[in-house]
PDB file of C-alpha atoms and ligand atoms in Angstrom:
ATOM      1  CA  UNK A   5      -0.092  -0.068  -0.325  1.00 43.00           C
ATOM      2  CA  UNK A   6       1.239   3.397  -1.094  1.00 43.00           C
ATOM      3  CA  UNK A   7       1.105   5.755   1.662  1.00 47.00           C
ATOM      4  CA  UNK A   8       2.920   8.523   1.747  1.00 45.00           C
ATOM      5  CA  UNK A   9       4.131  11.033   4.489  1.00 40.00           C
ATOM      6  CA  UNK A  10       3.117  15.000   4.098  1.00 39.00           C
ATOM      7  CA  UNK A  11       3.672  18.076   5.746  1.00 32.00           C
ATOM      8  CA  UNK A  12       0.737  19.730   3.292  1.00 33.00           C
ATOM      9  CA  UNK A  13      -2.737  20.115   5.411  1.00 35.00           C
ATOM     10  CA  UNK A  14      -6.138  22.137   4.555  1.00 41.00           C
ATOM     11  CA  UNK A  15      -9.317  22.341   6.048  1.00 38.00           C
ATOM     12  CA  UNK A  16     -10.174  18.673   7.026  1.00 43.00           C
ATOM     13  CA  UNK A  17      -6.885  17.691   7.375  1.00 43.00           C
ATOM     14  CA  UNK A  18      -6.744  20.622   9.703  1.00 39.00           C
ATOM     15  CA  UNK A  19      -9.532  19.369  11.330  1.00 40.00           C
ATOM     16  CA  UNK A  20      -8.234  16.333  12.240  1.00 43.00           C
ATOM     17  CA  UNK A  21      -5.351  17.947  13.733  1.00 40.00           C
ATOM     18  CA  UNK A  22      -7.216  19.862  15.786  1.00 36.00           C
ATOM     19  CA  UNK A  23      -8.878  16.911  16.911  1.00 40.00           C
ATOM     20  CA  UNK A  24      -5.421  15.838  17.947  1.00 40.00           C
ATOM     21  CA  UNK A  25      -4.128  18.908  19.702  1.00 33.00           C
ATOM     22  CA  UNK A  26      -7.461  18.961  21.752  1.00 33.00           C
ATOM     23  CA  UNK A  27      -7.464  15.813  22.523  1.00 36.00           C
ATOM     24  CA  UNK A  28      -3.522  15.433  23.421  1.00 37.00           C
ATOM     25  CA  UNK A  29      -3.623  16.350  26.952  1.00 39.00           C
ATOM     26  CA  UNK A  30      -6.093  13.532  28.125  1.00 47.00           C
ATOM     27  CA  UNK A  31      -3.529  10.786  28.867  1.00 54.00           C
ATOM     28  CA  UNK A  32      -3.148  10.662  32.694  1.00 53.00           C
ATOM     29  CA  UNK A  33      -0.309  10.758  34.777  1.00 54.00           C
ATOM     30  CA  UNK A  34      -1.258   7.195  36.167  1.00 52.00           C
ATOM     31  CA  UNK A  35      -1.136   5.466  33.152  1.00 51.00           C
ATOM     32  CA  UNK A  36       2.292   7.099  32.039  1.00 52.00           C
ATOM     33  CA  UNK A  37       3.276   5.861  35.398  1.00 52.00           C
ATOM     34  CA  UNK A  38       1.864   2.298  34.944  1.00 48.00           C
ATOM     35  CA  UNK A  39       4.890   1.611  33.198  1.00 42.00           C
ATOM     36  CA  UNK A  40       6.811   1.607  36.716  1.00 38.00           C
ATOM     37  CA  UNK A  41       4.308  -1.118  38.227  1.00 39.00           C
ATOM     38  CA  UNK A  42       5.914  -4.834  37.795  1.00 36.00           C
ATOM     39  CA  UNK A  43       9.301  -3.640  36.630  1.00 38.00           C
ATOM     40  CA  UNK A  44      12.496  -5.168  37.008  1.00 41.00           C
ATOM     41  CA  UNK A  45      13.878  -3.361  40.781  1.00 36.00           C
ATOM     42  CA  UNK A  46      10.059  -1.717  40.874  1.00 35.00           C
ATOM     43  CA  UNK A  47      11.765   1.368  39.992  1.00 45.00           C
ATOM     44  CA  UNK A  48       9.465   4.275  38.669  1.00 56.00           C
ATOM     45  CA  UNK A  49       9.965   4.893  35.374  1.00 58.00           C
ATOM     46  CA  UNK A  50       8.111   7.674  33.716  1.00 78.00           C
ATOM     47  CA  UNK A  51       6.697   7.557  29.929  1.00 87.00           C
ATOM     48  CA  UNK A  52       6.503  10.944  28.284  1.00 90.00           C
ATOM     49  CA  UNK A  53       3.201  11.597  26.338  1.00 91.00           C
ATOM     50  CA  UNK A  54       4.652  11.403  23.022  1.00 93.00           C
ATOM     51  CA  UNK A  55       6.550   8.046  23.862  1.00 94.00           C
ATOM     52  CA  UNK A  56       3.221   7.100  24.293  1.00 96.00           C
ATOM     53  CA  UNK A  57       1.863   7.928  20.951  1.00 96.00           C
ATOM     54  CA  UNK A  58       4.731   6.579  18.898  1.00 96.00           C
ATOM     55  CA  UNK A  59       4.519   3.284  20.500  1.00 97.00           C
ATOM     56  CA  UNK A  60       0.722   3.364  19.608  1.00 97.00           C
ATOM     57  CA  UNK A  61       1.109   4.313  16.239  1.00 98.00           C
ATOM     58  CA  UNK A  62       3.565   1.586  15.337  1.00 97.00           C
ATOM     59  CA  UNK A  63       1.400  -0.568  17.141  1.00 97.00           C
ATOM     60  CA  UNK A  64      -1.762   0.537  15.562  1.00 98.00           C
ATOM     61  CA  UNK A  65       0.133   0.213  12.158  1.00 98.00           C
ATOM     62  CA  UNK A  66       1.759  -3.886  13.057  1.00 97.00           C
ATOM     63  CA  UNK A  67      -1.873  -4.708  13.643  1.00 97.00           C
ATOM     64  CA  UNK A  68      -3.448  -3.114  10.487  1.00 97.00           C
ATOM     65  CA  UNK A  69      -0.821  -4.821   8.283  1.00 97.00           C
ATOM     66  CA  UNK A  70      -0.867  -8.123   9.934  1.00 95.00           C
ATOM     67  CA  UNK A  71      -4.884  -8.035   9.480  1.00 95.00           C
ATOM     68  CA  UNK A  72      -4.862  -6.740   6.035  1.00 94.00           C
ATOM     69  CA  UNK A  73      -1.919  -9.868   5.566  1.00 93.00           C
ATOM     70  CA  UNK A  74      -4.595 -12.259   6.751  1.00 91.00           C
ATOM     71  CA  UNK A  75      -7.048 -11.554   5.195  1.00 92.00           C
ATOM     72  CA  UNK A  76      -6.161 -10.706   1.742  1.00 90.00           C
ATOM     73  CA  UNK A  77      -3.643 -14.328   1.976  1.00 88.00           C
ATOM     74  CA  UNK A  78      -6.645 -15.873   3.005  1.00 86.00           C
ATOM     75  CA  UNK A  79      -8.665 -14.524   0.366  1.00 89.00           C
ATOM     76  CA  UNK A  80      -6.220 -14.829  -2.643  1.00 87.00           C
ATOM     77  CA  UNK A  81      -5.527 -18.598  -1.588  1.00 87.00           C
ATOM     78  CA  UNK A  82      -9.481 -19.073  -1.850  1.00 88.00           C
ATOM     79  CA  UNK A  83     -10.019 -16.974  -5.060  1.00 87.00           C
ATOM     80  CA  UNK A  84      -6.767 -19.462  -6.699  1.00 83.00           C
ATOM     81  CA  UNK A  85      -7.582 -22.833  -5.096  1.00 81.00           C
ATOM     82  CA  UNK A  86     -11.820 -22.426  -5.805  1.00 84.00           C
ATOM     83  CA  UNK A  87     -13.421 -19.468  -6.984  1.00 90.00           C
ATOM     84  CA  UNK A  88     -14.702 -16.154  -6.660  1.00 92.00           C
ATOM     85  CA  UNK A  89     -18.306 -17.431  -5.237  1.00 90.00           C
ATOM     86  CA  UNK A  90     -16.489 -19.402  -2.383  1.00 91.00           C
ATOM     87  CA  UNK A  91     -14.316 -16.125  -1.846  1.00 93.00           C
ATOM     88  CA  UNK A  92     -17.440 -14.268  -1.354  1.00 93.00           C
ATOM     89  CA  UNK A  93     -18.726 -16.889   1.202  1.00 90.00           C
ATOM     90  CA  UNK A  94     -15.364 -16.768   2.943  1.00 88.00           C
ATOM     91  CA  UNK A  95     -15.247 -13.304   3.454  1.00 90.00           C
ATOM     92  CA  UNK A  96     -19.279 -13.374   4.439  1.00 91.00           C
ATOM     93  CA  UNK A  97     -18.385 -15.829   6.866  1.00 90.00           C
ATOM     94  CA  UNK A  98     -14.789 -15.258   7.630  1.00 88.00           C
ATOM     95  CA  UNK A  99     -14.075 -11.600   7.773  1.00 90.00           C
ATOM     96  CA  UNK A 100     -15.892 -10.851  11.316  1.00 92.00           C
ATOM     97  CA  UNK A 101     -14.199 -13.914  13.006  1.00 92.00           C
ATOM     98  CA  UNK A 102     -10.622 -13.393  11.948  1.00 91.00           C
ATOM     99  CA  UNK A 103     -10.731  -9.609  12.856  1.00 95.00           C
ATOM    100  CA  UNK A 104     -12.627 -10.374  15.911  1.00 94.00           C
ATOM    101  CA  UNK A 105      -9.573 -13.102  16.539  1.00 94.00           C
ATOM    102  CA  UNK A 106      -7.135 -10.360  16.132  1.00 95.00           C
ATOM    103  CA  UNK A 107      -8.799  -7.969  18.241  1.00 96.00           C
ATOM    104  CA  UNK A 108      -8.441 -10.505  21.288  1.00 96.00           C
ATOM    105  CA  UNK A 109      -4.666 -11.519  20.083  1.00 95.00           C
ATOM    106  CA  UNK A 110      -3.679  -7.882  20.182  1.00 94.00           C
ATOM    107  CA  UNK A 111      -6.180  -6.713  23.266  1.00 95.00           C
ATOM    108  CA  UNK A 112      -7.534  -3.761  20.431  1.00 97.00           C
ATOM    109  CA  UNK A 113     -10.390  -3.068  19.136  1.00 97.00           C
ATOM    110  CA  UNK A 114     -10.213  -3.661  15.465  1.00 98.00           C
ATOM    111  CA  UNK A 115     -12.740  -2.492  12.765  1.00 97.00           C
ATOM    112  CA  UNK A 116     -12.923  -1.968   8.855  1.00 97.00           C
ATOM    113  CA  UNK A 117     -15.181   0.881   8.194  1.00 98.00           C
ATOM    114  CA  UNK A 118     -16.283   2.381   4.884  1.00 98.00           C
ATOM    115  CA  UNK A 119     -18.355   5.235   3.064  1.00 98.00           C
ATOM    116  CA  UNK A 120     -19.953   2.714   0.623  1.00 98.00           C
ATOM    117  CA  UNK A 121     -20.791  -0.071   2.545  1.00 97.00           C
ATOM    118  CA  UNK A 122     -20.901  -4.369   1.502  1.00 97.00           C
ATOM    119  CA  UNK A 123     -21.484  -5.041   5.493  1.00 97.00           C
ATOM    120  CA  UNK A 124     -23.747  -2.885   7.177  1.00 97.00           C
ATOM    121  CA  UNK A 125     -21.950  -3.561  10.791  1.00 96.00           C
ATOM    122  CA  UNK A 126     -18.867  -1.663   8.822  1.00 97.00           C
ATOM    123  CA  UNK A 127     -20.678   1.320   9.161  1.00 98.00           C
ATOM    124  CA  UNK A 128     -18.480   3.933  10.574  1.00 98.00           C
ATOM    125  CA  UNK A 129     -19.274   5.944  13.844  1.00 98.00           C
ATOM    126  CA  UNK A 130     -19.495   9.638  13.895  1.00 98.00           C
ATOM    127  CA  UNK A 131     -15.645  10.180  14.946  1.00 98.00           C
ATOM    128  CA  UNK A 132     -14.673   8.027  12.256  1.00 98.00           C
ATOM    129  CA  UNK A 133     -17.088   9.465   9.862  1.00 98.00           C
ATOM    130  CA  UNK A 134     -14.852  12.909   9.877  1.00 98.00           C
ATOM    131  CA  UNK A 135     -11.696  10.701   9.910  1.00 98.00           C
ATOM    132  CA  UNK A 136     -12.839   8.818   7.049  1.00 98.00           C
ATOM    133  CA  UNK A 137     -13.980  11.987   5.270  1.00 98.00           C
ATOM    134  CA  UNK A 138     -11.010  13.765   5.806  1.00 98.00           C
ATOM    135  CA  UNK A 139      -8.695  10.872   4.077  1.00 98.00           C
ATOM    136  CA  UNK A 140     -11.500  11.261   0.756  1.00 98.00           C
ATOM    137  CA  UNK A 141     -11.051  15.081   0.892  1.00 98.00           C
ATOM    138  CA  UNK A 142      -7.049  14.169   0.835  1.00 97.00           C
ATOM    139  CA  UNK A 143      -7.901  12.101  -2.431  1.00 97.00           C
ATOM    140  CA  UNK A 144      -9.717  14.516  -3.833  1.00 96.00           C
ATOM    141  CA  UNK A 145      -6.971  17.500  -3.748  1.00 97.00           C
ATOM    142  CA  UNK A 146      -4.344  15.120  -4.405  1.00 96.00           C
ATOM    143  CA  UNK A 147      -2.541  15.147  -1.223  1.00 96.00           C
ATOM    144  CA  UNK A 148      -0.645  12.206   0.429  1.00 92.00           C
ATOM    145  CA  UNK A 149      -2.479   9.852   2.864  1.00 96.00           C
ATOM    146  CA  UNK A 150      -0.877   8.910   5.964  1.00 96.00           C
ATOM    147  CA  UNK A 151      -2.012   6.315   8.914  1.00 98.00           C
ATOM    148  CA  UNK A 152      -2.836   8.467  12.277  1.00 97.00           C
ATOM    149  CA  UNK A 153      -3.156   8.564  15.708  1.00 98.00           C
ATOM    150  CA  UNK A 154      -5.703  10.233  18.208  1.00 97.00           C
ATOM    151  CA  UNK A 155      -6.664   9.919  21.539  1.00 96.00           C
ATOM    152  CA  UNK A 156      -9.936   9.365  22.548  1.00 97.00           C
ATOM    153  CA  UNK A 157      -9.868  10.006  26.222  1.00 93.00           C
ATOM    154  CA  UNK A 158      -8.051   9.154  29.055  1.00 87.00           C
ATOM    155  CA  UNK A 159      -7.548   5.227  28.293  1.00 95.00           C
ATOM    156  CA  UNK A 160      -7.920   5.153  24.509  1.00 97.00           C
ATOM    157  CA  UNK A 161      -6.229   6.045  21.381  1.00 98.00           C
ATOM    158  CA  UNK A 162      -7.380   5.374  18.124  1.00 98.00           C
ATOM    159  CA  UNK A 163      -5.173   4.261  15.421  1.00 98.00           C
ATOM    160  CA  UNK A 164      -6.483   4.892  11.778  1.00 98.00           C
ATOM    161  CA  UNK A 165      -4.942   3.750   8.162  1.00 98.00           C
ATOM    162  CA  UNK A 166      -6.426   4.255   4.716  1.00 98.00           C
ATOM    163  CA  UNK A 167      -7.412   0.909   2.687  1.00 98.00           C
ATOM    164  CA  UNK A 168      -6.615   1.072  -1.135  1.00 97.00           C
ATOM    165  CA  UNK A 169      -7.733  -0.805  -3.490  1.00 97.00           C
ATOM    166  CA  UNK A 170      -4.355  -1.610  -4.120  1.00 93.00           C
ATOM    167  CA  UNK A 171      -4.485  -5.071  -5.664  1.00 92.00           C
ATOM    168  CA  UNK A 172      -6.213  -5.788  -9.430  1.00 93.00           C
ATOM    169  CA  UNK A 173      -8.052  -8.858  -7.452  1.00 92.00           C
ATOM    170  CA  UNK A 174     -10.023  -6.546  -5.159  1.00 94.00           C
ATOM    171  CA  UNK A 175     -11.895  -5.310  -8.621  1.00 96.00           C
ATOM    172  CA  UNK A 176     -13.575  -8.586  -8.903  1.00 94.00           C
ATOM    173  CA  UNK A 177     -15.891  -8.289  -5.980  1.00 96.00           C
ATOM    174  CA  UNK A 178     -15.282  -4.422  -6.034  1.00 98.00           C
ATOM    175  CA  UNK A 179     -15.143  -3.181  -9.422  1.00 98.00           C
ATOM    176  CA  UNK A 180     -17.073  -2.282 -12.162  1.00 98.00           C
ATOM    177  CA  UNK A 181     -20.597  -4.113 -12.441  1.00 96.00           C
ATOM    178  CA  UNK A 182     -21.159  -6.634 -15.136  1.00 94.00           C
ATOM    179  CA  UNK A 183     -17.514  -6.320 -16.547  1.00 95.00           C
ATOM    180  CA  UNK A 184     -14.706  -6.628 -13.470  1.00 96.00           C
ATOM    181  CA  UNK A 185     -17.522  -7.661 -11.252  1.00 96.00           C
ATOM    182  CA  UNK A 186     -19.408 -10.463 -12.820  1.00 95.00           C
ATOM    183  CA  UNK A 187     -23.180 -10.976 -13.325  1.00 96.00           C
ATOM    184  CA  UNK A 188     -22.937 -14.507 -11.333  1.00 94.00           C
ATOM    185  CA  UNK A 189     -20.527 -12.337  -8.345  1.00 95.00           C
ATOM    186  CA  UNK A 190     -23.352  -9.869  -8.286  1.00 96.00           C
ATOM    187  CA  UNK A 191     -26.332 -11.794  -7.771  1.00 96.00           C
ATOM    188  CA  UNK A 192     -24.223 -13.794  -5.093  1.00 96.00           C
ATOM    189  CA  UNK A 193     -23.177 -10.526  -3.500  1.00 97.00           C
ATOM    190  CA  UNK A 194     -26.659  -9.249  -3.857  1.00 96.00           C
ATOM    191  CA  UNK A 195     -28.452 -12.133  -2.234  1.00 96.00           C
ATOM    192  CA  UNK A 196     -25.859 -11.657   0.901  1.00 96.00           C
ATOM    193  CA  UNK A 197     -25.687  -8.122   0.851  1.00 97.00           C
ATOM    194  CA  UNK A 198     -29.269  -6.555  -0.262  1.00 97.00           C
ATOM    195  CA  UNK A 199     -27.796  -3.076   0.180  1.00 96.00           C
ATOM    196  CA  UNK A 200     -24.315  -3.474  -1.144  1.00 97.00           C
ATOM    197  CA  UNK A 201     -23.088  -0.303  -2.377  1.00 98.00           C
ATOM    198  CA  UNK A 202     -19.401  -1.680  -2.209  1.00 98.00           C
ATOM    199  CA  UNK A 203     -18.703  -1.906  -6.414  1.00 98.00           C
ATOM    200  CA  UNK A 204     -17.422   0.992  -8.868  1.00 98.00           C
ATOM    201  CA  UNK A 205     -14.004   1.234  -7.398  1.00 98.00           C
ATOM    202  CA  UNK A 206     -10.774   1.491  -9.503  1.00 98.00           C
ATOM    203  CA  UNK A 207      -7.343   0.381  -8.419  1.00 98.00           C
ATOM    204  CA  UNK A 208      -5.871   2.759  -6.016  1.00 96.00           C
ATOM    205  CA  UNK A 209      -9.205   4.252  -5.134  1.00 98.00           C
ATOM    206  CA  UNK A 210      -9.703   4.672  -1.359  1.00 98.00           C
ATOM    207  CA  UNK A 211     -12.393   1.764  -0.075  1.00 98.00           C
ATOM    208  CA  UNK A 212     -12.017   2.560   3.447  1.00 98.00           C
ATOM    209  CA  UNK A 213     -10.078   2.567   7.203  1.00 98.00           C
ATOM    210  CA  UNK A 214      -8.778   0.335   9.571  1.00 98.00           C
ATOM    211  CA  UNK A 215      -9.799   1.773  12.881  1.00 98.00           C
ATOM    212  CA  UNK A 216      -8.327   0.378  15.777  1.00 98.00           C
ATOM    213  CA  UNK A 217      -8.826   1.139  19.853  1.00 98.00           C
ATOM    214  CA  UNK A 218      -5.750   0.743  21.352  1.00 98.00           C
ATOM    215  CA  UNK A 219      -6.183   0.753  25.522  1.00 97.00           C
ATOM    216  CA  UNK A 220      -3.218   3.533  26.600  1.00 96.00           C
ATOM    217  CA  UNK A 221      -2.411   0.824  29.575  1.00 93.00           C
ATOM    218  CA  UNK A 222      -1.452  -1.823  26.629  1.00 92.00           C
ATOM    219  CA  UNK A 223       0.814   0.300  25.360  1.00 94.00           C
ATOM    220  CA  UNK A 224       2.392   1.443  28.252  1.00 92.00           C
ATOM    221  CA  UNK A 225       2.705  -2.143  29.423  1.00 89.00           C
ATOM    222  CA  UNK A 226       4.253  -3.359  25.957  1.00 87.00           C
ATOM    223  CA  UNK A 227       6.943  -0.235  26.825  1.00 87.00           C
ATOM    224  CA  UNK A 228       8.153  -2.291  29.432  1.00 69.00           C
ATOM    225  CA  UNK A 229       9.710  -5.277  27.819  1.00 55.00           C
TER     226      UNK A 229
HETATM  227  C1  HEC B  19     -13.968 -12.557  -3.516  1.00 69.56           C
HETATM  228  C2  HEC B  19     -14.499 -11.204  -3.093  1.00 69.56           C
HETATM  229  C3  HEC B  19     -14.022 -10.168  -2.610  1.00 69.56           C
HETATM  230  C4  HEC B  19     -12.598  -9.828  -3.126  1.00 69.56           C
HETATM  231  C5  HEC B  19     -12.063 -10.309  -4.058  1.00 69.56           C
HETATM  232  C6  HEC B  19     -12.232  -8.811  -1.777  1.00 69.56           C
HETATM  233  N1  HEC B  19     -13.436  -8.022  -0.885  1.00 69.56           N
HETATM  234 FE1  HEC B  19     -13.570  -6.924   0.268  1.00 69.56          FE
HETATM  235  N2  HEC B  19     -15.143  -7.834   0.441  1.00 69.56           N
HETATM  236  C7  HEC B  19     -15.910  -8.779   0.117  1.00 69.56           C
HETATM  237  C8  HEC B  19     -17.235  -9.369   1.136  1.00 69.56           C
HETATM  238  C9  HEC B  19     -17.738 -10.331   0.686  1.00 69.56           C
HETATM  239  C10 HEC B  19     -17.151  -7.699   2.145  1.00 69.56           C
HETATM  240  C11 HEC B  19     -18.186  -8.192   3.586  1.00 69.56           C
HETATM  241  C12 HEC B  19     -17.756  -8.722   4.490  1.00 69.56           C
HETATM  242  C13 HEC B  19     -18.075  -9.398   5.751  1.00 69.56           C
HETATM  243  O1  HEC B  19     -19.535  -9.222   5.352  1.00 69.56           O
HETATM  244  O2  HEC B  19     -17.576  -8.524   7.118  1.00 69.56           O
HETATM  245  C14 HEC B  19     -16.038  -7.001   1.956  1.00 69.56           C
HETATM  246  C15 HEC B  19     -15.830  -6.422   2.523  1.00 69.56           C
HETATM  247  C16 HEC B  19     -14.783  -5.389   2.509  1.00 69.56           C
HETATM  248  C17 HEC B  19     -14.106  -4.003   3.362  1.00 69.56           C
HETATM  249  C18 HEC B  19     -15.241  -3.531   4.754  1.00 69.56           C
HETATM  250  C19 HEC B  19     -15.901  -2.722   4.270  1.00 69.56           C
HETATM  251  C20 HEC B  19     -17.444  -3.036   3.560  1.00 69.56           C
HETATM  252  O3  HEC B  19     -17.701  -2.556   2.762  1.00 69.56           O
HETATM  253  O4  HEC B  19     -17.940  -4.013   4.375  1.00 69.56           O
HETATM  254  C21 HEC B  19     -13.232  -3.646   2.967  1.00 69.56           C
HETATM  255  C22 HEC B  19     -12.446  -2.576   3.438  1.00 69.56           C
HETATM  256  C23 HEC B  19     -12.802  -4.360   1.899  1.00 69.56           C
HETATM  257  N3  HEC B  19     -13.720  -5.366   1.452  1.00 69.56           N
HETATM  258  C24 HEC B  19     -11.760  -4.323   0.820  1.00 69.56           C
HETATM  259  C25 HEC B  19     -11.182  -4.819  -0.213  1.00 69.56           C
HETATM  260  C26 HEC B  19     -10.078  -5.170  -0.746  1.00 69.56           C
HETATM  261  C27 HEC B  19      -8.672  -3.552  -0.362  1.00 69.56           C
HETATM  262  C28 HEC B  19      -9.732  -5.943  -1.382  1.00 69.56           C
HETATM  263  C29 HEC B  19      -8.641  -6.335  -2.361  1.00 69.56           C
HETATM  264  C30 HEC B  19      -7.508  -6.520  -1.794  1.00 69.56           C
HETATM  265  C31 HEC B  19     -10.800  -6.748  -1.421  1.00 69.56           C
HETATM  266  N4  HEC B  19     -11.895  -6.139  -0.492  1.00 69.56           N
HETATM  267  C32 HEC B  19     -10.996  -7.952  -2.155  1.00 69.56           C
HETATM  268  C33 HEC B  19     -15.694  -9.219  -0.953  1.00 69.56           C
HETATM  269  C34 HEC B  19     -14.132  -9.093  -1.560  1.00 69.56           C
END
């Protein structure tokens, strides 16, 4: 996935930056000092807020990449060994359990959200909607996309990473109806997702976003090791 870092920002990016700034004072002292508990020699080691953000960003990135890889590999494997219909059934049945198992493994709450939904459960909440719209704004004005971390409250950070149509294989189920997405595929999609609007994408289009809620305590604990 091509995600570049940028310093350029316009209005919506500005809104997101404002959100980051306005929330950034909130990681509480107790959590910052939690790293001390359970450490060798029980000595107090203070962790800076910046360290928590950076560790959270790296952890979020690691989780999103692992989730993406896991889903994409299983999808490709099914399409190679079976067919598109089987792969759709795989996504229909397995996408949620796979993501949930990663949520448990990483003790984080992992979601995929989009503005053009296939599964209605992937609808963004109000904050995710703002962040997702900001990514779309960046695309519209040809600005680079970057992953991001913000503070939600005392206890949680929210990591986001754009999801692009990064592989021609995506188009078999998210591309142009009637050509890239065959009629047979369309009718299966329609039966499983009567309100599906996740077609009509082109290569490198923004498809959605990973949204990963990370407990600050977990981040701080991971800094002990
Ligand atoms: C074989 C068909 C198929 C292919 C290929 C496919 N998808 Fe999907 N995609 C689905 C289905 C089915 C769902 C709904 C899964 C569910 O019910 O949780 C979905 C859901 C999604 C979602 C969640 C948002 C939503 O609308 O529910 C994203 C993001 C997504 N796909 C991105 C991709 C990307 C990126 C690729 C290429 C790497 C890709 N998909 C390839 C069938 C496919």
